[in-house]
Amino acid sequence: MVNVRQAVILGAGLGCRLNGVLNGRPKGFLQFGRRPIIEESIAKLIRTGINDVIIVTGYCFEFYDRLAEKYPFVRTIQSPEFATTGSMMSLCMPAPWVQSDFLLLESDLIYEVRALQTLQSSARENCILLSGKTGSSDEVYVGVRDNRVVNMSKCRGAIEWLGGELVGISKITRALYQQMTSLAAEKCKQNRQYQYEDCLTDLSSTTAIHYHRLENLAWTEIDNEQHMNKALNEIYPLIQRRDSETVVSKHVERRVLLNPGPATTTDTVKYALVVDDICPREKEFGDLVEGIRQDLVRIVHGGDAYEAVLFASSGTGAVEACLSSVVPHDKSVLIINNGAYGKRMQQICDGYEIKHIDYDIDWGEPLECNAIERLLTQHRQDISHLALVHHETTVGILNELSTLSHLAERLGVEVIVDAMSSYAGIPIDIKDSGIHYLVASANKCIQGMAGLSFVICKTESLEKTKDIKPINLYFNLYQNYAYFSHKHEMQFTPPVQVFYALRQAINEYFLETEQGRAIRYATLYDVLEKGLQALGFRFLLETEYRAKLLTAIIEPKDTRYAFSEMHDYLYERGFTIYPGKGTLQNTFRIATIGALTEQDIVNFLVHLEAYLVEKEIRLRPQQREPIVGPRSSLGRTIVEQAV
Ligand SMILES: *Cc1c(COP(=O)(O)O)cnc(C)c1O
């Protein structure tokens, strides 16, 4: 259940029992504090993450239309027959604009913000908010059984098991809304006074409608003068006091991201984003950055010989920073291209007019070290740097890093490695491997948030770049390094909160240990590989070349297969997969990095199998083997349980 972003407010009603006080205003424009109650309600919705508010209007609709002019996130929809129809007819009006699950509210409510927060963080779909006894004399009682709503009535006697009193704030899924509107199309023919409460009751026997009871919630609807007085003297002041003490937090959903970054993060990393406001030029923040810089080097065992330089950018930014800062103007870089990220390095060099010599092969092909050696020797006078991708995420191939870096060392060439998707996922010893610049980002195997990238530089090499005339500004490696070294501040504004999340992610990495993480990732991969094989899928790469962090899978030839359909099916169930790119055979990709567990992969396989069964997609029909592994963790039994 993701956070609900849309709200529908029913505001068409006439408020005939309040004639005296309304003076030609709709009920939402009653006022107890600084603003009309509808505006207070909207402010509470915004506080809890709503960004699209639909108000169904009728009586004195101009008032609401003016509100929609004031607030860009409010739109009004008129219910032309509001005076003679029930609330369900009004609720049908915004159907074309209801794109998702939404919160349904009545316009004449005052309530604590806690009411919205409770529904937003509830895992229960279709959830109606109930309160304890109000004594308002206008109660709608809600009958419940087995944790579900069964009926609602103003007559207490009609209720067998009382769940509580209806507040008039509910969370409605899009699916339930569709059922409601189709049922209403029928019912309203006979009964123009059909109310949404009746509609929910009618559907409750076939669809699970849950409830959440807040015993002491301060709230009231304003339907008559008695409500008015009680609101003014008692309830409104109480709400104000309680709201000022409420910290609005929200439920954060975990998704299983099987795309190659940003990877799934732990809850603790997510929460680390929420920090006190702080100016990044304060010492406290400088200390945080310094600690992170040291630990980023420690992760690849750089000791005192390396420095980390951080950038506020995605990973590509740091690759660009490195290439555009370290290659002397009269020299060339040899770029290894066997995937999209090798190609990207060439594009960066083209942009900056940095001379480069290319080693291009088909994407997914393993490197031929001899051919690279020949190129290096042939252009020995010209080449200052060798640039390659460690784990080429395009296909999941692990390139020959140490062979090539040792070769480069012999020829006096410095090595730049894009280790974006292997850093912290595969142990790397930067010193032993003879790497001069290693580039990575915060949001892949280190399991932090996106928006931060870094280059881990051999200090000796970095110092030498001081005299290269800069062809960049923001991305100049040496300048950024020198600025931080002197000032203990970053040169440009950093993404402050992302740093705190990275701090937490690094701590969690050290807690898991280098070996622990590598083993967990290897296990995720193994479970995935075995499962996919059992389902009949084939892989693009030979086993020996696989990095085991990402798998490129050959797409089924079956005409019933379509990537986008499979993607959507899995996405709806909480799993995000990734399309392939640029290889000779069509593939899709599954990355097994991030804060994932074996059970996540097993669950994924179960849903994937269910998809294949549902679409009758057959892979290698004759060779289909029985599913391997323990029956309790993967296989038909589980599929049956899950469906
Ligand atoms: C993810 C990745 C990048 C950087 O991509 P961004 O979208 O800029 O973060 C670069 N190289 C490799 C090998 C990658 O996997």
XYZ file of C-alpha atoms and ligand atoms in Angstrom:
658
model
C 0.000 0.000 0.000
C 1.594 3.247 -1.087
C 0.670 6.553 0.460
C -2.541 7.926 -0.925
C -2.064 11.145 -2.896
C -5.600 12.041 -3.872
C -8.551 13.216 -1.798
C -12.196 13.687 -2.707
C -14.238 16.042 -0.541
C -18.006 15.970 -0.732
C -19.072 19.597 -0.521
C -22.278 19.871 -2.532
C -24.782 19.804 0.343
C -27.207 22.503 1.263
C -26.885 22.482 5.039
C -30.557 23.259 5.494
C -30.413 22.783 9.274
C -27.921 25.643 9.513
C -29.795 28.252 7.514
C -29.442 30.899 10.181
C -25.658 30.797 10.478
C -24.630 30.013 6.921
C -25.743 33.292 5.357
C -25.449 31.997 1.838
C -22.183 30.133 2.348
C -21.591 26.406 1.912
C -20.913 24.528 5.157
C -17.197 24.224 4.397
C -16.934 27.986 4.808
C -17.931 27.992 8.434
C -15.081 29.426 10.427
C -13.809 28.823 13.949
C -10.190 29.882 13.611
C -8.246 31.927 11.099
C -9.533 30.100 8.051
C -12.749 28.405 6.912
C -12.932 24.764 7.984
C -12.521 23.549 4.393
C -9.168 25.320 4.173
C -8.100 23.847 7.474
C -9.079 20.443 6.167
C -7.087 20.991 2.972
C -4.033 22.083 4.990
C -4.252 18.851 6.984
C -4.496 16.804 3.791
C -1.374 18.480 2.417
C 0.444 17.820 5.690
C -0.198 14.103 5.299
C 1.041 13.803 1.739
C -2.056 14.486 -0.368
C -1.273 16.537 -3.469
C -4.488 16.398 -5.453
C -7.776 17.504 -3.902
C -11.087 17.189 -5.719
C -14.080 18.981 -4.217
C -17.512 17.989 -5.443
C -19.570 21.163 -5.325
C -23.212 22.152 -5.635
C -24.753 24.693 -3.272
C -22.880 28.011 -3.635
C -20.229 26.356 -5.776
C -18.566 29.730 -6.502
C -17.009 29.699 -3.043
C -15.161 26.501 -3.826
C -14.253 27.654 -7.317
C -12.474 30.613 -5.766
C -10.592 28.194 -3.541
C -9.487 26.248 -6.611
C -8.120 29.468 -8.069
C -6.143 30.068 -4.905
C -4.721 26.548 -4.574
C -3.325 24.861 -7.713
C -3.780 21.391 -6.201
C -7.530 21.867 -5.720
C -10.066 21.279 -8.449
C -13.813 21.469 -8.272
C -16.367 19.268 -9.997
C -19.999 20.282 -9.935
C -22.799 17.956 -9.049
C -25.672 19.663 -10.914
C -28.492 17.723 -9.292
C -27.159 17.945 -5.760
C -30.356 19.407 -4.356
C -32.444 16.368 -5.229
C -29.950 13.505 -5.029
C -27.976 11.649 -2.361
C -24.244 11.730 -1.752
C -23.522 8.758 -3.990
C -24.585 10.659 -7.100
C -22.121 13.402 -6.122
C -19.385 10.888 -5.486
C -19.776 9.544 -9.025
C -19.107 12.949 -10.555
C -15.297 13.010 -10.291
C -14.889 9.465 -11.698
C -12.839 10.546 -14.745
C -10.339 12.290 -12.474
C -9.973 9.615 -9.846
C -6.783 7.884 -10.932
C -5.787 6.103 -7.764
C -6.753 5.213 -4.230
C -8.069 8.254 -2.388
C -9.222 9.644 0.907
C -12.920 10.445 0.973
C -14.030 13.246 3.282
C -17.077 15.298 4.007
C -16.687 19.063 3.812
C -18.343 19.929 7.097
C -15.890 18.116 9.360
C -13.438 19.400 11.871
C -10.974 16.760 13.051
C -7.485 16.100 14.331
C -4.772 15.599 11.709
C -4.166 12.242 13.425
C -7.329 11.006 11.695
C -5.727 11.320 8.250
C -2.399 10.064 9.422
C -3.994 6.915 10.802
C -5.590 6.064 7.472
C -2.435 6.959 5.543
C -0.308 4.621 7.593
C -2.822 1.810 7.834
C -1.920 -1.275 5.836
C -5.648 -2.007 5.493
C -7.097 -1.197 2.112
C -10.612 0.240 2.014
C -10.559 1.530 5.525
C -13.274 3.530 7.232
C -12.418 5.691 10.197
C -14.539 5.167 13.296
C -14.540 6.930 16.604
C -15.758 6.086 20.072
C -18.957 7.520 21.484
C -19.571 11.180 20.642
C -23.094 11.743 21.883
C -23.662 14.111 18.974
C -27.306 12.995 18.539
C -26.713 12.581 14.812
C -24.508 9.486 14.913
C -24.088 6.981 12.103
C -23.396 3.654 13.807
C -21.198 1.114 12.058
C -21.787 -2.592 12.455
C -18.794 -4.895 12.150
C -17.941 -8.594 12.128
C -14.588 -10.403 11.700
C -12.740 -7.097 11.386
C -14.965 -6.008 8.521
C -17.736 -3.487 8.191
C -21.135 -5.131 7.625
C -23.640 -2.272 7.850
C -24.243 1.327 8.894
C -27.292 2.948 10.336
C -28.481 5.997 12.238
C -30.561 3.602 14.275
C -28.531 1.910 17.010
C -30.990 -0.970 17.090
C -30.142 -1.963 13.528
C -26.554 -2.751 14.558
C -25.637 -6.104 16.065
C -21.902 -5.652 16.774
C -21.004 -1.991 17.117
C -17.629 -1.050 15.667
C -17.970 2.646 16.444
C -19.338 5.847 14.949
C -18.717 6.905 11.364
C -16.443 9.959 11.197
C -16.824 10.642 7.477
C -13.206 10.078 6.509
C -12.377 6.887 4.603
C -9.635 5.420 2.468
C -11.087 3.990 -0.724
C -9.170 1.971 -3.285
C -9.645 2.661 -6.944
C -11.043 -0.840 -7.378
C -13.699 -0.280 -4.714
C -14.530 3.099 -6.222
C -15.146 1.443 -9.580
C -17.493 -1.029 -7.923
C -19.249 1.817 -6.131
C -19.831 3.821 -9.281
C -21.157 0.847 -11.222
C -23.482 -0.142 -8.413
C -24.646 3.466 -8.096
C -25.482 3.558 -11.791
C -28.050 0.831 -11.047
C -29.295 1.931 -7.654
C -29.725 5.621 -8.384
C -32.288 4.757 -11.054
C -34.714 3.676 -8.319
C -33.388 5.724 -5.427
C -32.035 9.166 -6.186
C -31.303 9.603 -2.492
C -28.760 6.758 -2.531
C -26.032 7.614 0.001
C -22.402 6.544 -0.129
C -22.784 4.875 3.281
C -25.530 2.662 1.815
C -23.352 1.867 -1.157
C -20.493 0.758 1.099
C -22.901 -1.391 3.095
C -24.265 -2.965 -0.093
C -20.761 -3.851 -1.261
C -19.470 -4.996 2.116
C -20.701 -8.558 1.653
C -18.543 -9.076 -1.428
C -15.626 -6.706 -0.800
C -13.624 -6.462 2.397
C -14.224 -3.038 3.915
C -12.081 -2.554 6.959
C -12.204 0.009 9.705
C -9.900 1.711 12.111
C -11.267 2.952 15.399
C -9.699 5.935 17.140
C -11.248 5.915 20.574
C -10.638 9.486 21.699
C -10.504 11.313 18.402
C -11.662 14.901 18.683
C -13.973 15.601 15.756
C -17.427 16.658 14.771
C -19.475 17.318 11.717
C -21.334 20.597 11.694
C -24.891 19.796 10.817
C -26.936 21.893 13.230
C -26.606 24.699 15.749
C -25.956 22.332 18.605
C -22.900 21.003 16.689
C -21.861 24.594 16.055
C -21.848 25.533 19.694
C -20.105 22.406 20.850
C -17.471 22.823 18.125
C -16.828 26.416 19.050
C -16.570 25.944 22.778
C -15.090 22.511 23.119
C -14.026 20.522 20.124
C -12.257 23.090 17.956
C -9.956 24.294 20.778
C -9.163 20.693 21.668
C -8.282 19.871 18.053
C -6.025 22.932 17.833
C -4.184 21.931 20.958
C -3.712 18.309 19.942
C -2.691 19.112 16.359
C 0.047 21.423 17.552
C 1.504 18.498 19.500
C 1.203 15.947 16.694
C 4.294 14.986 14.753
C 3.160 13.972 11.299
C 5.093 10.946 10.170
C 4.068 8.716 7.349
C 4.127 5.095 6.481
C 6.965 4.245 4.106
C 6.450 1.260 1.845
C 9.278 -1.117 1.050
C 9.459 -2.244 -2.560
C 11.606 -5.027 -3.911
C 13.664 -3.190 -6.504
C 15.230 -5.614 -8.967
C 16.455 -2.793 -11.190
C 20.187 -2.038 -11.101
C 19.952 0.915 -8.730
C 18.657 2.852 -7.024
C 18.488 -0.260 -4.896
C 16.042 -1.124 -2.143
C 17.092 0.572 1.085
C 16.482 -0.395 4.684
C 13.873 1.484 6.692
C 16.638 2.882 8.862
C 18.331 4.425 5.831
C 14.997 5.871 4.700
C 14.359 7.426 8.092
C 17.899 8.795 8.264
C 16.814 11.265 5.567
C 14.681 13.088 8.064
C 17.026 15.333 10.034
C 17.021 18.712 11.695
C 17.520 21.636 9.350
C 21.224 22.302 9.150
C 23.459 24.594 7.143
C 26.047 22.463 5.353
C 28.739 25.048 6.069
C 28.584 24.292 9.793
C 31.394 22.277 11.333
C 28.955 19.563 12.375
C 28.165 18.860 8.757
C 31.813 19.110 7.705
C 32.610 16.426 10.272
C 29.899 14.204 8.856
C 31.310 14.594 5.337
C 34.846 13.965 6.541
C 33.786 10.740 8.258
C 31.998 9.582 5.122
C 35.017 10.411 2.940
C 37.265 8.301 5.118
C 34.867 5.394 5.244
C 34.332 5.395 1.478
C 38.084 4.880 1.110
C 38.101 2.270 3.882
C 35.497 0.185 2.047
C 37.999 -0.432 -0.773
C 41.001 -0.670 1.583
C 42.689 2.496 0.331
C 44.480 3.290 3.592
C 46.183 6.691 3.652
C 47.021 6.693 -0.013
C 43.551 7.656 -1.285
C 41.064 10.520 -0.965
C 37.342 10.479 -1.732
C 35.883 13.465 -3.579
C 32.112 13.765 -3.440
C 29.662 15.295 -5.892
C 25.984 16.098 -5.725
C 25.004 14.126 -8.809
C 24.038 10.717 -10.044
C 26.871 8.326 -10.797
C 27.457 9.646 -14.293
C 28.433 13.007 -12.806
C 31.408 11.502 -11.016
C 32.492 9.630 -14.169
C 32.306 12.922 -16.024
C 34.194 14.705 -13.231
C 36.968 12.161 -13.343
C 37.461 12.005 -17.092
C 37.242 15.779 -17.564
C 39.689 16.488 -14.750
C 42.536 14.024 -14.968
C 43.507 13.427 -18.604
C 46.204 15.940 -19.634
C 45.268 17.972 -22.713
C 48.027 16.469 -24.843
C 47.247 12.868 -23.896
C 44.557 10.286 -24.664
C 42.500 7.850 -22.675
C 41.921 4.292 -23.868
C 38.259 3.460 -23.251
C 36.978 -0.087 -23.054
C 33.459 -0.321 -24.454
C 31.544 -3.557 -24.057
C 28.341 -2.015 -22.751
C 26.347 1.179 -22.338
C 28.566 2.561 -19.590
C 31.780 2.164 -21.560
C 30.015 3.900 -24.425
C 28.959 6.683 -22.029
C 32.599 7.374 -21.151
C 33.308 7.871 -24.843
C 30.388 10.285 -25.098
C 31.678 12.288 -22.132
C 35.108 12.574 -23.780
C 33.485 13.647 -27.040
C 31.614 16.375 -25.175
C 34.765 17.776 -23.603
C 36.912 17.074 -26.654
C 39.158 14.782 -24.662
C 41.164 12.563 -26.986
C 40.246 8.929 -26.684
C 41.190 5.668 -28.286
C 38.369 3.140 -28.278
C 38.305 -0.573 -27.798
C 34.785 -1.446 -28.994
C 33.239 -4.882 -28.989
C 29.663 -6.159 -28.970
C 27.878 -5.515 -25.704
C 28.049 -8.579 -23.548
C 31.230 -9.903 -25.164
C 34.122 -10.628 -22.802
C 37.264 -8.506 -23.204
C 40.307 -9.784 -25.027
C 43.179 -8.660 -22.866
C 45.705 -9.334 -25.630
C 43.984 -6.960 -27.999
C 43.897 -4.283 -25.310
C 47.573 -4.829 -24.594
C 48.325 -4.369 -28.302
C 46.417 -1.063 -28.349
C 48.191 0.164 -25.234
C 51.617 -0.679 -26.601
C 50.852 0.698 -30.034
C 49.793 4.083 -28.589
C 52.199 4.045 -25.700
C 53.434 7.628 -26.161
C 49.950 8.987 -26.427
C 47.916 7.204 -23.745
C 47.959 8.459 -20.165
C 44.888 6.624 -18.850
C 42.963 3.409 -19.291
C 39.243 3.668 -18.468
C 37.005 0.686 -17.958
C 33.818 -0.435 -16.275
C 34.268 -3.073 -13.584
C 30.779 -4.549 -13.565
C 29.192 -3.597 -16.885
C 25.607 -3.278 -15.725
C 24.242 -3.401 -19.265
C 24.561 -7.174 -19.280
C 25.955 -8.129 -15.879
C 29.446 -8.984 -17.069
C 32.436 -8.677 -14.736
C 35.356 -7.228 -16.664
C 38.957 -8.333 -16.078
C 39.943 -5.567 -13.734
C 43.131 -6.826 -12.140
C 44.671 -8.283 -15.297
C 44.166 -4.990 -17.093
C 45.237 -2.722 -14.260
C 48.463 -4.659 -13.810
C 49.056 -4.461 -17.513
C 48.515 -0.701 -17.388
C 50.860 -0.393 -14.446
C 53.636 -2.091 -16.422
C 53.158 0.400 -19.235
C 52.989 3.426 -16.925
C 49.312 4.126 -17.655
C 46.904 5.222 -14.892
C 43.641 3.368 -14.407
C 40.124 4.833 -14.096
C 37.459 2.345 -13.044
C 33.726 2.857 -13.135
C 32.849 0.553 -10.221
C 29.398 2.043 -9.865
C 27.498 -1.190 -9.531
C 30.195 -3.331 -7.899
C 31.508 -0.985 -5.178
C 30.527 -2.467 -1.792
C 28.921 -5.444 -3.543
C 32.081 -7.250 -4.618
C 35.185 -6.856 -2.423
C 37.697 -4.550 -4.119
C 41.223 -3.837 -2.931
C 41.989 -0.550 -4.627
C 45.675 -0.568 -3.677
C 46.410 -4.135 -4.712
C 44.548 -3.692 -7.981
C 46.617 -0.631 -8.867
C 43.582 1.603 -9.461
C 44.182 5.362 -9.556
C 40.578 6.534 -9.740
C 37.531 4.522 -8.740
C 34.084 5.971 -9.381
C 30.858 4.942 -7.638
C 27.601 6.325 -6.258
C 25.528 6.144 -3.094
C 22.504 4.312 -4.397
C 23.707 0.920 -5.573
C 25.468 -1.770 -3.529
C 26.236 0.605 -0.669
C 22.448 0.893 -0.305
C 22.128 4.630 0.266
C 19.943 7.176 -1.495
C 20.442 8.553 -5.007
C 21.960 11.991 -5.513
C 25.535 11.500 -4.391
C 28.498 10.208 -6.346
C 32.184 10.048 -5.589
C 35.633 9.398 -6.983
C 38.171 7.628 -4.806
C 41.495 9.010 -5.978
C 45.075 7.996 -5.374
C 46.229 11.177 -3.628
C 49.552 11.220 -5.439
C 47.813 11.119 -8.827
C 45.194 13.668 -7.823
C 47.864 16.134 -6.686
C 49.469 15.883 -10.116
C 46.252 17.084 -11.798
C 46.536 20.424 -10.004
C 48.343 21.965 -12.961
C 45.976 20.791 -15.680
C 44.092 23.825 -16.949
C 40.449 23.152 -16.001
C 37.900 22.590 -18.760
C 35.112 22.282 -16.174
C 34.014 24.064 -13.014
C 31.438 22.281 -10.886
C 32.959 18.925 -11.739
C 36.626 19.769 -11.269
C 38.072 16.986 -9.167
C 41.103 18.797 -7.838
C 39.223 22.011 -7.006
C 36.545 20.149 -5.074
C 39.198 18.200 -3.214
C 41.283 21.303 -2.406
C 38.256 23.277 -1.285
C 37.168 20.643 1.198
C 40.711 20.091 2.445
C 41.137 23.786 3.251
C 37.674 24.745 4.394
C 36.173 21.544 5.802
C 33.125 22.413 3.686
C 31.967 21.209 0.319
C 32.559 23.647 -2.510
C 28.937 23.604 -3.680
C 25.685 22.905 -1.832
C 25.475 19.198 -1.047
C 22.246 17.169 -0.789
C 22.340 17.366 2.995
C 19.779 14.696 3.840
C 21.252 12.231 1.357
C 24.530 12.485 3.265
C 22.826 11.456 6.488
C 21.262 8.512 4.719
C 24.657 7.522 3.307
C 26.165 7.736 6.802
C 23.542 5.264 7.990
C 24.019 3.030 4.932
C 27.788 2.878 5.500
C 27.264 1.980 9.154
C 24.951 -0.816 8.090
C 27.528 -1.996 5.549
C 30.213 -2.268 8.231
C 27.727 -4.013 10.486
C 26.995 -6.586 7.805
C 30.722 -6.759 6.931
C 32.347 -6.884 3.519
C 32.173 -10.641 3.422
C 28.634 -10.743 4.790
C 27.332 -8.488 2.066
C 29.173 -10.344 -0.682
C 27.768 -13.636 0.583
C 24.227 -12.284 0.848
C 24.364 -10.936 -2.693
C 25.824 -14.203 -3.975
C 23.004 -16.099 -2.295
C 20.339 -13.812 -3.757
C 21.860 -14.435 -7.145
C 21.995 -18.203 -6.690
C 18.380 -18.427 -5.614
C 17.364 -16.322 -8.602
C 19.474 -18.277 -11.078
C 18.188 -21.652 -9.927
C 14.615 -20.448 -9.919
C 14.800 -18.916 -13.378
C 16.466 -22.013 -14.748
C 13.737 -24.160 -13.269
C 11.145 -21.960 -14.956
C 12.962 -22.514 -18.274
C 14.592 -19.123 -18.794
C 17.969 -18.809 -20.513
C 20.733 -16.345 -19.731
C 22.699 -14.080 -22.018
C 26.117 -14.663 -20.469
C 28.185 -17.787 -19.959
C 28.507 -18.590 -16.263
C 32.184 -17.698 -16.032
C 31.631 -14.071 -17.026
C 28.721 -13.321 -14.728
C 29.332 -10.825 -11.938
C 26.365 -12.344 -10.083
C 24.932 -8.960 -9.231
C 22.676 -8.613 -12.232
C 21.269 -11.151 -14.645
C 20.440 -10.493 -18.279
C 17.740 -12.957 -19.276
C 16.859 -13.779 -22.852
C 13.273 -12.813 -23.589
C 10.873 -15.665 -24.374
C 10.007 -16.057 -28.047
C 6.373 -16.804 -27.190
C 3.975 -14.301 -28.815
C 1.986 -14.120 -25.565
C 5.002 -12.591 -23.867
C 5.409 -8.809 -23.642
C 7.939 -7.199 -21.345
C 5.748 -4.262 -20.417
C 2.886 -6.551 -19.437
C 5.138 -8.745 -17.316
C 6.646 -5.625 -15.766
C 3.235 -4.206 -14.835
C 2.031 -7.521 -13.436
C 5.059 -7.738 -11.153
C 5.074 -4.026 -10.333
C 1.550 -4.236 -9.007
C 2.735 -6.983 -6.706
C 5.647 -4.968 -5.363
C 8.501 -6.083 -7.643
C 10.287 -3.774 -10.070
C 12.166 -5.377 -12.974
C 14.174 -3.693 -15.700
C 14.276 -3.829 -19.487
C 17.416 -4.874 -21.341
C 19.379 -2.726 -23.720
C 21.635 -2.870 -26.711
C 22.527 -6.536 -26.854
C 22.400 -8.854 -29.855
C 19.620 -10.909 -28.315
C 16.674 -9.192 -26.611
C 16.905 -9.387 -22.854
C 15.345 -8.144 -19.665
C 17.315 -7.629 -16.486
C 17.075 -8.458 -12.833
C 19.528 -7.026 -10.357
C 20.047 -8.699 -7.012
C 21.562 -5.840 -5.050
C 20.155 -3.737 -2.237
C 18.498 -4.497 1.071
C 16.878 -7.718 -0.144
C 16.448 -11.126 1.419
C 16.326 -14.617 -0.052
C 12.618 -14.651 0.707
C 12.149 -11.582 -1.527
C 13.657 -13.489 -4.442
C 11.575 -16.571 -3.726
C 8.431 -14.426 -3.595
C 9.437 -12.804 -6.850
C 9.871 -16.187 -8.530
C 6.490 -17.302 -7.264
C 4.813 -14.294 -8.861
C 6.829 -14.660 -12.039
C 5.706 -18.259 -12.327
C 2.110 -17.268 -11.645
C 2.392 -14.731 -14.457
C 3.724 -17.322 -16.908
C 0.951 -19.723 -15.950
C -1.749 -17.085 -16.242
C -0.557 -15.992 -19.688
C 0.143 -19.589 -20.717
C 3.650 -18.646 -21.734
C 5.701 -21.765 -22.266
C 9.474 -21.783 -22.141
C 11.313 -24.744 -23.659
C 8.180 -26.896 -23.350
C 9.851 -30.299 -23.761
C 12.677 -29.659 -21.375
C 10.688 -28.227 -18.512
C 12.094 -29.782 -15.375
C 10.350 -29.990 -12.066
C 11.110 -27.000 -9.917
C 14.216 -27.468 -7.836
C 14.804 -26.530 -4.267
C 12.772 -27.208 -1.178
C 9.095 -27.424 -1.969
C 8.290 -25.159 0.907
C 10.344 -22.301 -0.447
C 9.701 -22.405 -4.172
C 7.402 -24.207 -6.495
C 3.843 -25.035 -7.272
C 2.825 -25.471 -3.679
C 3.807 -21.912 -2.955
C 2.226 -20.620 -6.128
C -1.033 -22.217 -5.117
C -0.834 -20.715 -1.676
C 0.049 -17.323 -3.031
C -2.624 -17.041 -5.694
C 24.412 2.996 -12.669
C 25.673 3.088 -13.391
C 26.229 4.334 -13.762
C 25.622 5.664 -13.438
O 24.305 5.855 -13.737
P 23.540 7.104 -13.130
O 22.185 6.937 -13.664
O 24.207 8.337 -13.594
O 23.626 6.995 -11.631
C 27.440 4.326 -14.378
N 28.095 3.183 -14.628
C 27.607 1.987 -14.288
C 28.395 0.760 -14.571
C 26.373 1.899 -13.659
O 25.883 0.701 -13.304
